[in-house]
Coordinates of N, CA and C in Angstrom, one line a residue:
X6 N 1.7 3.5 -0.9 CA 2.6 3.6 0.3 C 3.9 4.1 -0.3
X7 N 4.6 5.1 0.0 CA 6.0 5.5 0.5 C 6.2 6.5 0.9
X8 N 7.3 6.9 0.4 CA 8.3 8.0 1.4 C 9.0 8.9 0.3
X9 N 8.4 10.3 1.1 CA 9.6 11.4 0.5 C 10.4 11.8 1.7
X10 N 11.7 12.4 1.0 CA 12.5 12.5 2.0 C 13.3 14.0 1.8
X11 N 13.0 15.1 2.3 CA 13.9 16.1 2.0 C 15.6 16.2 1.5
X12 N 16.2 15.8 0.8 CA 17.5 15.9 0.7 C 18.4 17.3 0.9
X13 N 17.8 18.3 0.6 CA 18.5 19.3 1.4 C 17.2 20.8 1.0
X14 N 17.6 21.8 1.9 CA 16.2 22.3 2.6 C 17.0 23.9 2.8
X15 N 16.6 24.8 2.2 CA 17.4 26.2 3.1 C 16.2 26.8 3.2
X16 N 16.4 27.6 4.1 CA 15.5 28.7 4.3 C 16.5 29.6 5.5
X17 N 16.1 30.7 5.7 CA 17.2 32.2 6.0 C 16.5 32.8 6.8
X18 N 17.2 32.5 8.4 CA 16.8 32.6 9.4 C 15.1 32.9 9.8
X19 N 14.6 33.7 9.9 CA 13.3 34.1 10.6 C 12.5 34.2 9.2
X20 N 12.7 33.7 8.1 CA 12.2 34.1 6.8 C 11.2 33.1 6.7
X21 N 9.8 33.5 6.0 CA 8.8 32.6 6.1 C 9.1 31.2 5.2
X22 N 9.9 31.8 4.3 CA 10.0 30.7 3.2 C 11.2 29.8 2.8
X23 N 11.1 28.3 2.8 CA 11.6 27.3 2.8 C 11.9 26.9 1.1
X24 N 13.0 26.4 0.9 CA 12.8 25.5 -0.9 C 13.6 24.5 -0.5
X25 N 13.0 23.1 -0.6 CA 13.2 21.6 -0.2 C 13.4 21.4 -1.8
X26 N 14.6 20.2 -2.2 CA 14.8 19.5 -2.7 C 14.9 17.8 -2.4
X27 N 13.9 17.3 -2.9 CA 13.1 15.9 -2.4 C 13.4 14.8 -3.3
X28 N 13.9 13.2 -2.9 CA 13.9 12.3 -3.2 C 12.7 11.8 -2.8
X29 N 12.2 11.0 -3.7 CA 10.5 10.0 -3.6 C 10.9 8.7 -3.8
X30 N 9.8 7.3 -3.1 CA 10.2 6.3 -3.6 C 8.6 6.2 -3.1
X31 N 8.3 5.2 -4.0 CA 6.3 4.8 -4.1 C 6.1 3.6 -4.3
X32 N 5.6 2.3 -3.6 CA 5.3 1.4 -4.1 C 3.6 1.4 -4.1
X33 N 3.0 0.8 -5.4 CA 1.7 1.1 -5.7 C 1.0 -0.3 -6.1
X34 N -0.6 -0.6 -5.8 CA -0.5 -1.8 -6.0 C -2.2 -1.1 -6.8
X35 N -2.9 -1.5 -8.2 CA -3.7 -0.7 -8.3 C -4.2 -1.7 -9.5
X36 N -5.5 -1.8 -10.0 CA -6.1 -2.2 -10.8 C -5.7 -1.2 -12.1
X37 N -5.2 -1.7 -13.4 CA -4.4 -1.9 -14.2 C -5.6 -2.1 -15.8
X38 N -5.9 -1.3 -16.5 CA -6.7 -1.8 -17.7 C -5.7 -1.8 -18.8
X39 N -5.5 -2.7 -19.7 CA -4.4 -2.7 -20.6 C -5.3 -3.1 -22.2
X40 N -5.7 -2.5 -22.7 CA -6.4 -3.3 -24.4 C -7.4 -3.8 -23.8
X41 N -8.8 -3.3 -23.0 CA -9.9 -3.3 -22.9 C -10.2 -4.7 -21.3
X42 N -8.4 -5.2 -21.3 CA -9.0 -6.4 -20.3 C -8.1 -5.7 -18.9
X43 N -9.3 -6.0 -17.7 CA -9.0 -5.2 -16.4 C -7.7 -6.5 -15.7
X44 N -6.8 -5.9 -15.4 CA -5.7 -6.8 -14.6 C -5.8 -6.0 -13.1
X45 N -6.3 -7.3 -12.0 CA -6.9 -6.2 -11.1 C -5.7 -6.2 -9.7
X46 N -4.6 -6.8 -10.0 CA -3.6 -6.5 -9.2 C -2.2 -5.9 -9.7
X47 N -1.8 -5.1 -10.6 CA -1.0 -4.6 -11.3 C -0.1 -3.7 -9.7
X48 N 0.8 -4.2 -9.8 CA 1.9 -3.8 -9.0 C 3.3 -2.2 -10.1
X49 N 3.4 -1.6 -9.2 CA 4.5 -0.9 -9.6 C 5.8 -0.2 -8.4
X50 N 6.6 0.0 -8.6 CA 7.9 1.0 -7.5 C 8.1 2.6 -8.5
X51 N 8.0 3.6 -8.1 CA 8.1 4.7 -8.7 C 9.2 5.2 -7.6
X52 N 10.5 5.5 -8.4 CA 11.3 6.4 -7.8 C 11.5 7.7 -8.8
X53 N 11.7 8.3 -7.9 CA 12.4 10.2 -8.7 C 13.0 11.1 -7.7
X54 N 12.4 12.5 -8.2 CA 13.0 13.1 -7.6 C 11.6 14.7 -7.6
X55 N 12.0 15.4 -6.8 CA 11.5 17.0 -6.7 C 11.6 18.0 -6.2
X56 N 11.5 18.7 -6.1 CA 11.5 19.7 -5.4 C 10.7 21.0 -4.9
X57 N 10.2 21.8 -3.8 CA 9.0 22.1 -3.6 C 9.6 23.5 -2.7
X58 N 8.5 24.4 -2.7 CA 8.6 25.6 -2.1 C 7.6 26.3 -0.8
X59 N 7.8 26.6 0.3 CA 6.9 26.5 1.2 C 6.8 27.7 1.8
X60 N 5.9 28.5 2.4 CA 5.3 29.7 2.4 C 4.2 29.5 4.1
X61 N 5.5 29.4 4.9 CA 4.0 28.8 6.2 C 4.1 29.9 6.9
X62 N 2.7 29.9 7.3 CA 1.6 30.8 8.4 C 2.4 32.3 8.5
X63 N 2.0 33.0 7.3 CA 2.1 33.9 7.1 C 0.5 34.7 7.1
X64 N 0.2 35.3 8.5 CA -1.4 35.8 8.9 C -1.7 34.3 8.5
X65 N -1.6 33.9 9.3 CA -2.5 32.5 9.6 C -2.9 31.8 8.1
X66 N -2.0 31.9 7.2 CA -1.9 31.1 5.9 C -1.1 30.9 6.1
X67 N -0.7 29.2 4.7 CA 0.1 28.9 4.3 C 0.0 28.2 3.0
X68 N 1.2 28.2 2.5 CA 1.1 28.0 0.8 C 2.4 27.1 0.7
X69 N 2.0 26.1 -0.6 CA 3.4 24.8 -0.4 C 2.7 24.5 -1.8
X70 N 3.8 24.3 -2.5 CA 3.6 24.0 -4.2 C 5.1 22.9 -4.3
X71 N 4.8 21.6 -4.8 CA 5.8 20.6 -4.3 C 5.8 20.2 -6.4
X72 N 6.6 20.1 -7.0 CA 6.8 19.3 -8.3 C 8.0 18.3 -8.5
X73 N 7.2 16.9 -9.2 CA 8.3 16.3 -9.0 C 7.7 15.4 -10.6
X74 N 9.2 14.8 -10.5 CA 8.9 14.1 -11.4 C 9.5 12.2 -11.1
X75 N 8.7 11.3 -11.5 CA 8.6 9.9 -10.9 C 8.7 8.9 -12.2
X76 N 9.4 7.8 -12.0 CA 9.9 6.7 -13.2 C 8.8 5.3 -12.8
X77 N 7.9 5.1 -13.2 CA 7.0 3.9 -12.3 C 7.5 2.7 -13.6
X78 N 8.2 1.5 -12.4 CA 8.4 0.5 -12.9 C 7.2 -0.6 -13.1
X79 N 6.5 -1.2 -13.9 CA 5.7 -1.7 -13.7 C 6.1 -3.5 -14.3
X80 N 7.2 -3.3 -15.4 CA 7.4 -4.7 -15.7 C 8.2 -5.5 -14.6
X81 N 8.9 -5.5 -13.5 CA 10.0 -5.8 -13.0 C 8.9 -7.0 -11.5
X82 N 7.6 -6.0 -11.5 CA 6.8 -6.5 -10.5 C 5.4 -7.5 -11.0
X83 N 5.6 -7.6 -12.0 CA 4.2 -8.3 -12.7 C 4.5 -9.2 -13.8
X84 N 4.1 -10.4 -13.5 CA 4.1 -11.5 -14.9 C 3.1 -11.7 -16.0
X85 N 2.0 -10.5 -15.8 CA 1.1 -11.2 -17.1 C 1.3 -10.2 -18.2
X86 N 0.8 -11.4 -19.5 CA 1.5 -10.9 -20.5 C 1.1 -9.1 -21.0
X87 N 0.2 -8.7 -21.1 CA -0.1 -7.6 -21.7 C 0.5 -6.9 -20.9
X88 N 1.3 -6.9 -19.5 CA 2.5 -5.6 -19.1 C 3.7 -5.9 -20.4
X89 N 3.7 -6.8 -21.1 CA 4.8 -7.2 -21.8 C 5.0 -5.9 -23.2
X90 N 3.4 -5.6 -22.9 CA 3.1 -4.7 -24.5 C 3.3 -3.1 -24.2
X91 N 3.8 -2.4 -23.0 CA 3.7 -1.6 -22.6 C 5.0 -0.8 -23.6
X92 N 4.8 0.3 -24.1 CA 5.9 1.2 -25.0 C 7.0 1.2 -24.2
X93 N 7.5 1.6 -23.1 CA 8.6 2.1 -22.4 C 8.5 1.0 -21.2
X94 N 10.2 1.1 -20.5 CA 10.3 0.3 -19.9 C 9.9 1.0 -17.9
X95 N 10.0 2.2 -18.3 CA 10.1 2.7 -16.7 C 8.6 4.2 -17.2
X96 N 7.5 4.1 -17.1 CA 6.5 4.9 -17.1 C 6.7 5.8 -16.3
X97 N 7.1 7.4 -17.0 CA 7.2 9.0 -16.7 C 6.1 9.6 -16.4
X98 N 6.1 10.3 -15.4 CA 4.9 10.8 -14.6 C 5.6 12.2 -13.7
X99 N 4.5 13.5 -14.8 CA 5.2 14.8 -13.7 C 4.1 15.2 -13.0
X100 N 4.7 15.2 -11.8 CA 3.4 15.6 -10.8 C 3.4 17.1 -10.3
X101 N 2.5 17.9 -9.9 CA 2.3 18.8 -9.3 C 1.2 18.9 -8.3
X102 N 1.4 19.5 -7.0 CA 0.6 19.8 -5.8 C 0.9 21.4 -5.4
X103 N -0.1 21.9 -5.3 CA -0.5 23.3 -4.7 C -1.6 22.9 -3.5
X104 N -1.3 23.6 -2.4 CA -2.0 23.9 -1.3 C -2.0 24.8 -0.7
X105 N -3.1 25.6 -0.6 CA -3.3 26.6 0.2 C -4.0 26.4 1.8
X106 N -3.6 26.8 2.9 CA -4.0 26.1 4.1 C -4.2 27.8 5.0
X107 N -5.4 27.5 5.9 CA -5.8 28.8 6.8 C -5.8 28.1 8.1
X108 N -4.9 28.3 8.9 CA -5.2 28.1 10.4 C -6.0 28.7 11.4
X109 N -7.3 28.4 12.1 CA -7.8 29.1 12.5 C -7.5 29.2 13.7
X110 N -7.5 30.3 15.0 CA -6.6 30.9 16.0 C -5.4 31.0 15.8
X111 N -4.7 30.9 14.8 CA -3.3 30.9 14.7 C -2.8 29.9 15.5
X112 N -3.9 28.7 15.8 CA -2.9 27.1 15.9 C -2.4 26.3 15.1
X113 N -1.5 26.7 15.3 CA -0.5 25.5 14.2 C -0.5 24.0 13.7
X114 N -1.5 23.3 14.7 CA -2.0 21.8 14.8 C -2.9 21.9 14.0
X115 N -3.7 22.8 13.5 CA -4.8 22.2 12.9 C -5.3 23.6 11.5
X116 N -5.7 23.0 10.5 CA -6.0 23.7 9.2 C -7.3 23.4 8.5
X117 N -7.2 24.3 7.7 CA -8.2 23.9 6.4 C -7.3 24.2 5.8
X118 N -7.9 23.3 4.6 CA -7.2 23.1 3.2 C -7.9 23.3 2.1
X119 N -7.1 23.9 1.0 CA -7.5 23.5 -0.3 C -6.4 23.0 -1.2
X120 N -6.2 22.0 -2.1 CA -5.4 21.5 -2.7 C -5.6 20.5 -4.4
X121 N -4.6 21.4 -4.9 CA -4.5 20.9 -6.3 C -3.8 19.7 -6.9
X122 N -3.7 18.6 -7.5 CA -2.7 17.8 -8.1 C -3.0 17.6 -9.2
X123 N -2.3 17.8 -9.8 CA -1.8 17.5 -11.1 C -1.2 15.8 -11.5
X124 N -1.4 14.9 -12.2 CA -0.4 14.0 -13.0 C -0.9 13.7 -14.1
X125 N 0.7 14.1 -14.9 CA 0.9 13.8 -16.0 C 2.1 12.9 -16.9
X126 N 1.0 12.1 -18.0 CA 2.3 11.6 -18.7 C 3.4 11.6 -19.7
X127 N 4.9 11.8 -19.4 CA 5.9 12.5 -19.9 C 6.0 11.8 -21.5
X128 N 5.7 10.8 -21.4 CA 6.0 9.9 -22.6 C 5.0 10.2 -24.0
X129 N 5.7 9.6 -24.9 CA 5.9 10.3 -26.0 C 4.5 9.9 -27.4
X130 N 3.6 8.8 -26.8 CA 2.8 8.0 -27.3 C 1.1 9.1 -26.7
X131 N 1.1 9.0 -26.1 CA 0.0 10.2 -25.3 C 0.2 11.1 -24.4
X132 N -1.3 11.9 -24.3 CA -0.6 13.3 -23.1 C -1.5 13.2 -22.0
X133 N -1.3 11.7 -21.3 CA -2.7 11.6 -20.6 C -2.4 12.2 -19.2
X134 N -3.5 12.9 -18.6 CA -3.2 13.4 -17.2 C -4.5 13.1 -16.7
X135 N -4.0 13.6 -15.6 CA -5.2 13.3 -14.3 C -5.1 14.4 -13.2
X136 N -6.4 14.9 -12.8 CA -6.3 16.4 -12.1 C -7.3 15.5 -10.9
X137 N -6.9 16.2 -9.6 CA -7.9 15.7 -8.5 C -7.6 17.4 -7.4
X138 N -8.7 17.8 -7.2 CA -9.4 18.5 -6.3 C -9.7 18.1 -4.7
X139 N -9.0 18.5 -3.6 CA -9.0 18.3 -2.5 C -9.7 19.2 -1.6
X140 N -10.4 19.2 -0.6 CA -11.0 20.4 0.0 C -11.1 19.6 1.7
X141 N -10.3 20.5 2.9 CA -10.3 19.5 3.8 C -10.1 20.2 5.3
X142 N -9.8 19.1 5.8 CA -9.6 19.9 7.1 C -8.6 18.8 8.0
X143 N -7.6 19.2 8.2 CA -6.1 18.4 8.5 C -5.7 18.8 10.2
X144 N -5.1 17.7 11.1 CA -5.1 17.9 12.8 C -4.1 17.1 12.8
X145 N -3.2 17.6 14.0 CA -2.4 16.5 14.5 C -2.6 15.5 15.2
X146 N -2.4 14.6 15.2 CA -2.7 13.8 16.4 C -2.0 13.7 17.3
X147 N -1.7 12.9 18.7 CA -1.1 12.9 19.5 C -1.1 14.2 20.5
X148 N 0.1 13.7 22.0 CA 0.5 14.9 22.7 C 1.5 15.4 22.4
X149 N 1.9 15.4 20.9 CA 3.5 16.7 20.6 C 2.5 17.7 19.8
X150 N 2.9 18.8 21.0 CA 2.8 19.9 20.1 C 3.7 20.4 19.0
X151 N 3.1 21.5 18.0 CA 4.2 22.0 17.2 C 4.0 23.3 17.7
X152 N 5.5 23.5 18.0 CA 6.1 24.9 17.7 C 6.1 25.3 16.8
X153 N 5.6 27.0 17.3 CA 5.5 28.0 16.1 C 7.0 28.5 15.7

């Protein structure tokens, strides 16, 4: 669960393309393995920052590549001991997302997707990452439409 929030955003007049500068905040609640023993409520808050570039419905594409980088607190929310043994105090994590999206009739409510993420870790003990593959099909709900 959280929230990114655009902190400031240009794009030039009728021009397809947008570049957002983003603030993140993440609270995460996730099963936790530390020295072979599972801790199955491990809590964390991840704040950062990023910034991302957007490319919409150009011939009924769109393309959005978002990079950010996130501090995940995990000692400040958890009392058992083996968070105690963790190297660093605030866990570095650079993320990256690519999306490619096709609108079909040129409605703007609704897409297919394909999408990339990336995470990895910044810290200095290993280079562990994690890649996840998305393939989809995304709608608005409700009665607001979006304007083209």
């Amino acid at each position: 669960m959280g929230i990114e929030a655009n902190m400031l955003s240009f794009s030039y007049k009728n021009n397809p393309l947008k570049l957002n500068i983003r603030g993140l905040a993440d609270y995460q609640i996730t099963g936790l393995q530390v020295n072979d023993t599972m801790t199955s409520t491990a809590k964390s808050l991840a704040l950062g920052f990023g910034w991302g570039i957007e490319l919409k419905r150009y011939n009924n594409f769109s393309f959005v590549y978002k990079m950010d980088w996130t501090w995940h607190n995990f000692k400040d929310f958890n009392t058992f001991e083996s968070i105690s043994d963790f190297p660093e105090e605030r866990i570095p994590v650079f993320h990256n997302q690519a999306e490619i999206s096709y609108h079909p009739n040129k409605n703007p409510n609704q897409a297919i997707f394909v999408r990339l993420n990336t995470y990895g870790y910044m810290g200095n003990s290993d280079n562990s990452a994690f890649y996840q593959f998305q393939f989809g099909y995304k709608f608005s709900l409700g009665s607001r439409a979006i304007t083209k």
